[in-house]
Coordinates of C-alpha atoms in Angstrom, one line a residue:
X1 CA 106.5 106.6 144.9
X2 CA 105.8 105.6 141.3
X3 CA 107.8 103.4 139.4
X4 CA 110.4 104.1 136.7
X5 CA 110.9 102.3 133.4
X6 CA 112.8 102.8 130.6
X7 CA 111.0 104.5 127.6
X8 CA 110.7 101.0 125.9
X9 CA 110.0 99.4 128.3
X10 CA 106.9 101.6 129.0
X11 CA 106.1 101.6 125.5
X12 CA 106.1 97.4 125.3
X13 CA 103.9 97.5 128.2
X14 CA 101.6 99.8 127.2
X15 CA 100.8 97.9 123.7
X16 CA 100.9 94.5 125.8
X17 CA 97.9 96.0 127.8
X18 CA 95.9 97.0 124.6
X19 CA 96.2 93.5 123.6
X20 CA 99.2 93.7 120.6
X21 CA 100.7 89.8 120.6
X22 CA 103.3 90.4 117.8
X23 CA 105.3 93.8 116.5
X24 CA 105.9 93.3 112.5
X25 CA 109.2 94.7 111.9
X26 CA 112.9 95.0 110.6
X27 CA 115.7 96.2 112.7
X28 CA 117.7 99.7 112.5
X29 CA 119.8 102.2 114.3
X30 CA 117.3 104.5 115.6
X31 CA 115.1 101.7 117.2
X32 CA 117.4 99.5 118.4
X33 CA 116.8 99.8 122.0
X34 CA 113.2 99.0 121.7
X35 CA 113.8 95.7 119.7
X36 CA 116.4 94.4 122.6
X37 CA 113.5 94.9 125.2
X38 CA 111.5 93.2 122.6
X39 CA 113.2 90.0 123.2
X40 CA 112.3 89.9 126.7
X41 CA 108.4 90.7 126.8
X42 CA 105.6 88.9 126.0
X43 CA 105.2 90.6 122.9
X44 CA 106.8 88.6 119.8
X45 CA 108.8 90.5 117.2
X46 CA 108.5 89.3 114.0
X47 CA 111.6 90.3 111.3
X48 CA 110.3 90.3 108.3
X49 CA 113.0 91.9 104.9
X50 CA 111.1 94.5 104.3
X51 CA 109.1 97.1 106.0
X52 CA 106.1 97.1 103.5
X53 CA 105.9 93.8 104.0
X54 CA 105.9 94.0 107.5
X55 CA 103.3 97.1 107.3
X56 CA 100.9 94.9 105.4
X57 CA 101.4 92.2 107.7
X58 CA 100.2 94.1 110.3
X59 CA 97.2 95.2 108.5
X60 CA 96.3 91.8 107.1
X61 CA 97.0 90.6 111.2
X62 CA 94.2 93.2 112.2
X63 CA 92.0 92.3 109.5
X64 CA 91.8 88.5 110.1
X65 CA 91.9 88.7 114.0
X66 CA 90.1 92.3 114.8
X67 CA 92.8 93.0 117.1
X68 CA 95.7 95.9 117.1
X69 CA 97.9 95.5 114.2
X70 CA 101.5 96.7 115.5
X71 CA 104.2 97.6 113.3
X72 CA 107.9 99.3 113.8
X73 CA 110.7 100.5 111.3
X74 CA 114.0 102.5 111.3
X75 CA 113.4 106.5 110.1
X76 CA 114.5 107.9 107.4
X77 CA 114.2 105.3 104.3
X78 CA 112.6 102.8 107.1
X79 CA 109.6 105.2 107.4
X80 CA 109.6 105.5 103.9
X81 CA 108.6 102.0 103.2
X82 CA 105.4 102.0 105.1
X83 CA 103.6 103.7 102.8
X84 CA 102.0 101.0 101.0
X85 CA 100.6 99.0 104.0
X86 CA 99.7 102.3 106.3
X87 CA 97.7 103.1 103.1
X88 CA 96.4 99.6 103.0
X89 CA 95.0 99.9 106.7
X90 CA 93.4 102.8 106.0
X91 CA 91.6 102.0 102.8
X92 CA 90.3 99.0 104.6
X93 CA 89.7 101.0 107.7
X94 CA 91.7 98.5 110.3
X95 CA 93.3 99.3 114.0
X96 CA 97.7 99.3 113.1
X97 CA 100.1 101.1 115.2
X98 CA 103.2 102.5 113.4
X99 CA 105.9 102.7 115.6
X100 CA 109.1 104.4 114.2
X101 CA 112.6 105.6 115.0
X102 CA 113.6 109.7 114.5
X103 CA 117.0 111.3 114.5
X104 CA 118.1 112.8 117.8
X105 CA 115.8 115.4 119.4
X106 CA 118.3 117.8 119.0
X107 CA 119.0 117.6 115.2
X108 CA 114.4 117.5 114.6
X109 CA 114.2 120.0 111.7
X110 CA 117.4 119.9 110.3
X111 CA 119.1 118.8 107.2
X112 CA 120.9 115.5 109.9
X113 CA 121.3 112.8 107.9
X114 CA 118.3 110.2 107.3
X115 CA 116.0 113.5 108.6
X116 CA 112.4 113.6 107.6
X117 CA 109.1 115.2 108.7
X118 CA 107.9 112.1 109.0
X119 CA 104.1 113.3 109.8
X120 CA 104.4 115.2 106.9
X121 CA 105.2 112.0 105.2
X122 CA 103.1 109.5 106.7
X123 CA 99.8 112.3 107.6
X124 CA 98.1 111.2 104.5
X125 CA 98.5 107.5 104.9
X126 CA 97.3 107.3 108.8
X127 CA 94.6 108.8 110.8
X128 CA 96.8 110.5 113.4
X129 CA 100.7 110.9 113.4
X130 CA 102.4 112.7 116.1
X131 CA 106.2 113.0 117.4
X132 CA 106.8 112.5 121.1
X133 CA 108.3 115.6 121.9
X134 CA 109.4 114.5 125.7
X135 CA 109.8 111.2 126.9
X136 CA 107.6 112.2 129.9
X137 CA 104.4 112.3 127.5
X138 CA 104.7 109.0 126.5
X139 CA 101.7 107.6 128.2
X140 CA 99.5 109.8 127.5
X141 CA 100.2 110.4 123.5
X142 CA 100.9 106.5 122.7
X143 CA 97.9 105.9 124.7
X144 CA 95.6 108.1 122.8
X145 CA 97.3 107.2 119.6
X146 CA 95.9 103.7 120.5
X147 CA 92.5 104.7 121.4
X148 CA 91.8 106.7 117.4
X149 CA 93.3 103.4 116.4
X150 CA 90.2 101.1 117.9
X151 CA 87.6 103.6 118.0
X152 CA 88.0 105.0 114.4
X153 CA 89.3 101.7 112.9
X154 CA 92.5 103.0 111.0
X155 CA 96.2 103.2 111.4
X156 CA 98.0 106.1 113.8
X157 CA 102.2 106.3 114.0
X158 CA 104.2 107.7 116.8
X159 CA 107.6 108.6 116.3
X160 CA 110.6 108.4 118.9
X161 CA 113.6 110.1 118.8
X162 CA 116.3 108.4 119.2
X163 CA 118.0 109.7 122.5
X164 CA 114.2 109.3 124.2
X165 CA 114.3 105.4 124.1
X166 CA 116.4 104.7 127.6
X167 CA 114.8 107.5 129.7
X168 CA 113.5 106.7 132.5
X169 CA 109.6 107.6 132.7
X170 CA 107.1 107.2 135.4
X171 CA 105.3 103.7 134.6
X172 CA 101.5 105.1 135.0
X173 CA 98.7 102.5 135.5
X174 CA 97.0 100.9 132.5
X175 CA 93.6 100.4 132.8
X176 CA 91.8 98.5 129.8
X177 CA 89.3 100.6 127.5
X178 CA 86.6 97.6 126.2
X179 CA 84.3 99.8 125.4
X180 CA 85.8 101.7 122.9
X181 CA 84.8 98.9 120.4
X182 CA 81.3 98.9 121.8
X183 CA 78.8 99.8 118.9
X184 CA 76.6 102.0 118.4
X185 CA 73.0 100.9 117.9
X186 CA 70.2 102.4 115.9
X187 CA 66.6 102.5 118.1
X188 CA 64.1 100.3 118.1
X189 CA 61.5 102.6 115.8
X190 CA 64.4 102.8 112.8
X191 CA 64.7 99.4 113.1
X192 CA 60.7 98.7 113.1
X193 CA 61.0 101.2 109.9
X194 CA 64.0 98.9 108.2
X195 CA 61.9 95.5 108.6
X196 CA 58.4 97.6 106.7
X197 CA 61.7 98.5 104.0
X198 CA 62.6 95.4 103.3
X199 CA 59.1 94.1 103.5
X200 CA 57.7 96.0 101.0
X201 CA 60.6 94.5 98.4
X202 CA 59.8 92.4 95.7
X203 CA 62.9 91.7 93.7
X204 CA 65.8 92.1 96.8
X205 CA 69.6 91.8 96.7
X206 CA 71.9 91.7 99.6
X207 CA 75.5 92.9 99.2
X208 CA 77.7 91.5 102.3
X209 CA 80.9 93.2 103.1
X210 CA 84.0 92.4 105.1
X211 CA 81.6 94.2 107.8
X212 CA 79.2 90.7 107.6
X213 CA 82.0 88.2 108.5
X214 CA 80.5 87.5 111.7
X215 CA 77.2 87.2 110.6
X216 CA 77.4 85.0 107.8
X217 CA 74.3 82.7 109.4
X218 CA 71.9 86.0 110.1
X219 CA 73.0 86.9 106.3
X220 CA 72.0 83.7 104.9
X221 CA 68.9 83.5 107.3
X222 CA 67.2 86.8 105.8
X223 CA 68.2 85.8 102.4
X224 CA 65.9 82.9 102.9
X225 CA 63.4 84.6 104.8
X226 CA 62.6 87.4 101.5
X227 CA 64.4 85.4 99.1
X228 CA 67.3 87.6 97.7
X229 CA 70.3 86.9 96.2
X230 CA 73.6 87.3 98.0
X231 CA 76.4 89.1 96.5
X232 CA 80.0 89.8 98.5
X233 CA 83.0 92.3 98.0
X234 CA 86.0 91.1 97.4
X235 CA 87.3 90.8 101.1
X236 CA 84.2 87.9 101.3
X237 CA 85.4 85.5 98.8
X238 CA 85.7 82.0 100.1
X239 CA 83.7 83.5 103.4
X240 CA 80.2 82.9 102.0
X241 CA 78.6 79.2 102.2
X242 CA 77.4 77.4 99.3
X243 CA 73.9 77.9 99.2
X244 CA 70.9 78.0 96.0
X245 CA 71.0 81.8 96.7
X246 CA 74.8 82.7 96.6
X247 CA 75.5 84.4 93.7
X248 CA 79.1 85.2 93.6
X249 CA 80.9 88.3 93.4
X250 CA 80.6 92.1 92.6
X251 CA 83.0 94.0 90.5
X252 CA 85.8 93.1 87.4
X253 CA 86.3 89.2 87.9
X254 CA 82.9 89.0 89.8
X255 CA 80.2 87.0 88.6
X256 CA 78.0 88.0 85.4
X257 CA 75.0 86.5 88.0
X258 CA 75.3 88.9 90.3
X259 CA 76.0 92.0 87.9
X260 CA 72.8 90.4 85.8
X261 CA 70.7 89.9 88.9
X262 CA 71.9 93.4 89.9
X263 CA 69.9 95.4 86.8
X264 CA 67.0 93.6 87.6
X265 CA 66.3 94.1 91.5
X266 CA 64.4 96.6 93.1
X267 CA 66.3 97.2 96.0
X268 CA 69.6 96.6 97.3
X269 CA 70.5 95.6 101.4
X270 CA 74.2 96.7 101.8
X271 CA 75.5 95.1 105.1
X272 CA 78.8 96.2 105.9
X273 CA 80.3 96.8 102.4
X274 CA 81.7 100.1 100.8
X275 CA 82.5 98.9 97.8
X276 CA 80.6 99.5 94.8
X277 CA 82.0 99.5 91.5
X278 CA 79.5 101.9 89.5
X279 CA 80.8 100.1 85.8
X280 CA 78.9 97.2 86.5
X281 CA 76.3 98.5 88.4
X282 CA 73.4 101.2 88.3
X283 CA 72.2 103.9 91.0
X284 CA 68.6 103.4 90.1
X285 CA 67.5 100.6 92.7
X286 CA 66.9 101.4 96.2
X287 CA 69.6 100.7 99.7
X288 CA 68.9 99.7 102.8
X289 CA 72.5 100.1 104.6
X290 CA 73.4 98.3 107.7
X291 CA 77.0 99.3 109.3
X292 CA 78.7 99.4 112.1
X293 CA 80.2 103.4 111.5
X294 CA 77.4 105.8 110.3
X295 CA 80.1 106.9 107.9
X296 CA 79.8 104.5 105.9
X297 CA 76.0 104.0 105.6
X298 CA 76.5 106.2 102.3
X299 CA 79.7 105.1 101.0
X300 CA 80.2 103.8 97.8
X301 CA 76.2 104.5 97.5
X302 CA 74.1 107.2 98.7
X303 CA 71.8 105.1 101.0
X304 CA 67.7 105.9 101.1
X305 CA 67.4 104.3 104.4
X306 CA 70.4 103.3 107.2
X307 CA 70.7 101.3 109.8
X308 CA 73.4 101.7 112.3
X309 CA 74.8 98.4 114.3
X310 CA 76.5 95.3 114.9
X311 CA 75.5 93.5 111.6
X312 CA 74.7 90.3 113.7
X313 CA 72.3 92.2 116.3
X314 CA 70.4 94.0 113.6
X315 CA 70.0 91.2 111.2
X316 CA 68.5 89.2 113.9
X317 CA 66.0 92.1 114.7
X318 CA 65.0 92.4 111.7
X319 CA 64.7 88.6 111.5
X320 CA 62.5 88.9 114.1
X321 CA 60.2 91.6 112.8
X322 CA 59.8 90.0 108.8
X323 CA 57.0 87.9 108.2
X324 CA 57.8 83.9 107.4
X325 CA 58.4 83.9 103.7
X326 CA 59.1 85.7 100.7
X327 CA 57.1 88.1 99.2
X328 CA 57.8 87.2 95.4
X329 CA 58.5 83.1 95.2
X330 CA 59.1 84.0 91.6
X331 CA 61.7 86.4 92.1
X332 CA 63.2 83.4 94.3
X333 CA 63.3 81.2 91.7
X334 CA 64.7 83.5 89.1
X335 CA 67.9 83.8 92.0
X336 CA 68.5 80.5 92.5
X337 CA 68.5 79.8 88.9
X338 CA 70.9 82.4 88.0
X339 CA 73.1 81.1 90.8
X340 CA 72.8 77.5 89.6
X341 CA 73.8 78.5 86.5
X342 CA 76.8 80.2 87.5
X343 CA 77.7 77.2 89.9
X344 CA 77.7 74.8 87.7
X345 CA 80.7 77.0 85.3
X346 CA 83.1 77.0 88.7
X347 CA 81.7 73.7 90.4
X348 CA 85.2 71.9 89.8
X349 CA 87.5 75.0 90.7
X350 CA 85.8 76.1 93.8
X351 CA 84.0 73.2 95.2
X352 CA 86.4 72.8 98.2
X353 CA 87.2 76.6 98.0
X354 CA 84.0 77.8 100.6
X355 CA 84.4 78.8 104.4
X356 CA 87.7 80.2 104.0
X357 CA 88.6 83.5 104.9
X358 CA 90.8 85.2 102.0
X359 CA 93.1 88.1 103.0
X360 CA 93.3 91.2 100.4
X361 CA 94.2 94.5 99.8
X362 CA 90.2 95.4 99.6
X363 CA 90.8 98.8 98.5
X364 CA 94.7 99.5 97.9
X365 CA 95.6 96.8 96.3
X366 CA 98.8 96.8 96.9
X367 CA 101.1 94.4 94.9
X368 CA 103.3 91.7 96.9
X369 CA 100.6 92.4 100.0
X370 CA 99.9 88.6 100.5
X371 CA 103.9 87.6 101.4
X372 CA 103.1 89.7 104.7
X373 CA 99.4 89.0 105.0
X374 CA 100.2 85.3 104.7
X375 CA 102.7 85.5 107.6
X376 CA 100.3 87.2 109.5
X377 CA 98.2 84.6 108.8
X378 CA 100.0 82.3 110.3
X379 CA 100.8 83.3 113.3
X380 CA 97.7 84.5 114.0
X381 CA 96.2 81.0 113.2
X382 CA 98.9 78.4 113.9
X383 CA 96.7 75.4 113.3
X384 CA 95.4 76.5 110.0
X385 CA 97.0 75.6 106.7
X386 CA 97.6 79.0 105.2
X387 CA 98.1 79.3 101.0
X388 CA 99.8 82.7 99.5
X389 CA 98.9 83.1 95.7
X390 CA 100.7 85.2 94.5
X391 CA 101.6 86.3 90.3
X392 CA 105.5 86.3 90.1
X393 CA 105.9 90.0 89.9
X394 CA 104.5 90.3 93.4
X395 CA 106.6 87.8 94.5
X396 CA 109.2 89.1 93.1
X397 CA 109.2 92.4 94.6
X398 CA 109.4 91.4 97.7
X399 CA 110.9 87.4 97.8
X400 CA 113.0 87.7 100.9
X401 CA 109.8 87.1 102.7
X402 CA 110.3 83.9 101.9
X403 CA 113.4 83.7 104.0
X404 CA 111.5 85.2 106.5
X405 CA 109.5 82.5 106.3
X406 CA 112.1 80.2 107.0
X407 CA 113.5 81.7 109.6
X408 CA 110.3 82.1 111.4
X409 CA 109.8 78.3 110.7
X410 CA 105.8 78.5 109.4
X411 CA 105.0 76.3 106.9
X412 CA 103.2 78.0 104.6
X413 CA 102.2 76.8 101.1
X414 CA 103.3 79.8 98.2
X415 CA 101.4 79.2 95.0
X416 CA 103.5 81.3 92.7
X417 CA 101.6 81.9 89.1
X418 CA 104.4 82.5 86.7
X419 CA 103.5 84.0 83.8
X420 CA 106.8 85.9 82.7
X421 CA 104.5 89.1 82.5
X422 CA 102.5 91.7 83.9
X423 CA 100.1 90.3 83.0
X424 CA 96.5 92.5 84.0
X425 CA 98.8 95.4 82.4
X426 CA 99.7 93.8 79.5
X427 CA 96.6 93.0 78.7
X428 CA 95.6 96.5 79.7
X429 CA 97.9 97.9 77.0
X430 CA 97.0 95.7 74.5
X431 CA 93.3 96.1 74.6
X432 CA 94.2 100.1 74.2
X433 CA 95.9 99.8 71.6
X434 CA 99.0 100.7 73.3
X435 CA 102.3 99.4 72.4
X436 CA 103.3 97.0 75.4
X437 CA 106.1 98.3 77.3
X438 CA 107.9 97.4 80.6
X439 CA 105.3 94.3 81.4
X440 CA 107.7 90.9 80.3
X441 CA 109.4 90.0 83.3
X442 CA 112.3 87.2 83.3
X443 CA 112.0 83.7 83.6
X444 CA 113.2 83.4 87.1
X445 CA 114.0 79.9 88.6
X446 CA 111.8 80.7 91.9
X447 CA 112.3 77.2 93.2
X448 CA 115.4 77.3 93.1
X449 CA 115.4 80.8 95.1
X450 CA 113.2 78.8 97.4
X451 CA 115.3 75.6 98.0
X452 CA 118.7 78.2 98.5
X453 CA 116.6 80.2 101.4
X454 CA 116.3 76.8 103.2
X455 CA 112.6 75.8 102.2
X456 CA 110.6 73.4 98.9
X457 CA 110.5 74.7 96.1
X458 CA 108.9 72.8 92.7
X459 CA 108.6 73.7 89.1
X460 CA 105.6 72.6 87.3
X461 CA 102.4 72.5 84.9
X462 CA 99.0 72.6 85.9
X463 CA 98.9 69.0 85.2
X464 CA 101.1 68.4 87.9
X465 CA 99.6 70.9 90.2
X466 CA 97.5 68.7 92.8
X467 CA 100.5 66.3 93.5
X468 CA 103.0 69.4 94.1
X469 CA 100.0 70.4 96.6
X470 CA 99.9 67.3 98.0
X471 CA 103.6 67.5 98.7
X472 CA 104.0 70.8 99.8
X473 CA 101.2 69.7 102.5
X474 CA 103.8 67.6 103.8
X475 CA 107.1 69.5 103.7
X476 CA 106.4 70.8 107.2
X477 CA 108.4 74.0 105.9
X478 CA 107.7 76.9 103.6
X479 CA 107.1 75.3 100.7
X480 CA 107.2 77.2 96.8
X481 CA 105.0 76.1 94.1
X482 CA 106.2 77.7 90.5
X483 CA 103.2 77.1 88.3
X484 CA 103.7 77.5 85.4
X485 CA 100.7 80.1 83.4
X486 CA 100.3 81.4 79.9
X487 CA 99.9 85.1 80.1
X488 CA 96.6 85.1 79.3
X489 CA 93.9 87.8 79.2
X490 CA 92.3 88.6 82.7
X491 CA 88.5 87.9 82.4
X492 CA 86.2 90.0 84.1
X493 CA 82.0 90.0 85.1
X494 CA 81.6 91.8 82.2
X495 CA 83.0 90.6 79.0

């Protein structure tokens, strides 16, 4: 006779066998009964202040690791607040499972208090919501909502009545699904096509998305081999090595290298990147796109030839197919001068900046997304030493995090860059000739807010910036550095 387990019990269990290690939350009446078993399963819950915090630390958790992001939140106004980081995960294309509360079965579609179609609300920030209309279909809907989740990279919600949580529901057998992240691969004949593509290039550029990360060395290595420059998006910076051909970055506070380099080339390898910010660039060069989903072979830019893959497997194909050196030495040079160039003007600032995986909000940018994404961070890796910049009107929108921190007990370093202002919108206004309105913020006494939540907190210049560093280092507690900034104009690749 099958077994019997409560609803959240089942539910725990099930996300425990599709790998989720923490659920990113914050506590409320229609989910109670779920967090309690939470405090007895091998899956951690994590109380973070806010639920857009804890949605974007669930999408920053997915992003860094590749695993299921998992987070949960009351209905009604608890729902509500996952917009921003559901919206996050989906720009950005990354496995989270929304897990919310729902009035009573009986009151669904009615004016009951807190009451909201939540698919209605939450349809265009996910790639699948659904309500479990009996508790009996649990398996079999949170089970599929999980497999869209991994196979089409993206974030799926399930909400749960209230009254469902404590029935009892047969406990099915959970079977692991591995090859629902298998890739797909593009035959050996394209492939033989893509290595006589980039063969025949003479002035080459390689753009390396968040979809390289794992094949930083087979990026490098064909970079060498035809002598191209390398560019990265924005979710690469501090992921790409120092090396002669390493140009910097694409896009507004990118590097002019790379834009320059850009209008020169004669074709453009795109491996696992979307972006592409048509300002600063042009549509006239040829692309060669490798990615792992077919779907985005023509994203950002129509692609005249695609690959399909694992970026790792098909760079060292091609690897393998290319002859031993580059076709235009010139060309080469040209590349490594450009980057030289631009190394030289950020030497001091980013010499101990490389290896380093940065978490953004690649495509939402989402303000006050790095107080979550930090705490992911940390959990995630424990032994790393994890740094949150952050302006102070992110931090201000969402600051109890920092009590979160504290209570969690991770020592994480927040590099707070107080400039009284708004400052990319001031400037924004300004340069339009708009009258500047709503962008001064108050002088807030953020260490102070620190040291009162229980952690460090320091107020200082940039002259006294590497010593606070030094010190926070030490703390062995969440630790708040106030830096003090002039509100000065943002510069960008191409002014």
């Amino acid at each position: 006779m099958a077994k019997t387990a409560s609803l959240a019990q089942h539910l725990a269990d099930i996300l425990a066998s599709w790998g989720a290690k923490f659920i990113f939350g914050l506590v409320g009446d229609s989910i109670l009964p779920f967090v309690s078993i939470l405090g007895k399963h091998s899956i951690r819950f994590i109380p973070l202040r806010n639920e857009e915090s804890a949605a974007y630390a669930a999408s920053a958790y997915a992003k860094l690791t590749g695993e299921l992001g998992v987070v949960l939140a009351d209905g009604g106004p608890g729902t509500g607040h996952l917009v921003n980081g559901l919206a996050d995960a989906t720009s950005d294309a990354v496995p989270v499972m929304a897990i919310t509360g729902q009035v009573e079965s009986m009151y669904m579609g009615t004016g009951h208090k807190q009451y909201i179609n939540q698919q209605k609300l939450l349809g265009s920030v996910t790639i699948r919501s659904e309500n479990l209309a009996n508790p009996q279909s649990l398996s079999t809907i949170a089970t599929d909502l999980l497999r869209t989740a991994v196979a089409q990279g993206g974030p799926v919600h399930l909400s749960v009545p209230k009254d469902f949580w404590q029935h009892k529901v047969k406990a099915v057998q959970l079977k692991a699904e591995p090859y629902l992240t298998q890739v797909p691969q593009s035959p050996e004949e394209v492939l033989d096509e893509a290595a006589d593509w980039v063969g025949r290039l003479r002035k080459p550029m390689i753009l390396a998305g968040r979809g390289a990360s794992r094949a930083m060395a087979e990026v490098m290595a064909l970079s060498e081999r035809i002598g191209a420059g390398v560019m990265h998006t924005l979710p690469m910076a501090g992921m790409i090595p120092s090396h002669p051909l390493a140009v910097g970055g694409i896009g507004e506070g990118g590097s002019e290298a790379a834009v320059e380099l850009m209008s020169q080339c004669d074709g453009l390898i795109k491996i696992g990147a979307t972006y592409w910010p048509t300002s600063l660039t042009t549509d006239r060069q040829k692309v060669l796109a490798i990615d792992a989903h077919p779907a985005n072979i023509s994203r950002g830019v129509p692609a005249d030839f695609g690959v399909v893959g694992d970026a790792k497997r098909v760079l060292s194909t091609l690897l393998s197919k290319l002859g031993a050196g580059p076709a235009n030495q010139t060309w080469r040079e040209q590349v490594a001068r450009s980057a030289g160039d631009w190394e030289d003007r950020l030497a001091k600032e980013l010499a101990q900046g490389k290896g380093q995986p940065v978490l953004v909000s690649g495509r939402w940018r989402g303000m006050g997304f790095s107080l979550g994404a930090s705490i992911a961070a940390k959990l995630a890796r424990p032994d790393a030493q994890v740094f949150c910049l952050i302006g102070d009107g992110g931090f201000s929108m969402l600051m109890g995090e920092f009590a979160s921190c504290v209570e969690l007990q991770l020592p994480i370093t927040f590099v707070l860059m107080n400039n009284r202002a708004y400052a990319m919108e001031k400037s924004a206004m300004a340069a339009g000739g708009l009258k500047p309105l709503g962008v001064e913020l108050q002088d807030i006494r953020y260490c102070q807010v620190a040291e009162a939540c229980g952690g460090m907190g320091w107020r200082i210049t940039t002259r006294e910036f590497k010593d606070a560093l030094l010190q926070a280092k030490e703390a062995g507690k969440p630790a708040l550095i106030d830096l003090q900034v002039e509100p000065v104009p943002v510069p960008t690749a191409h002014t």
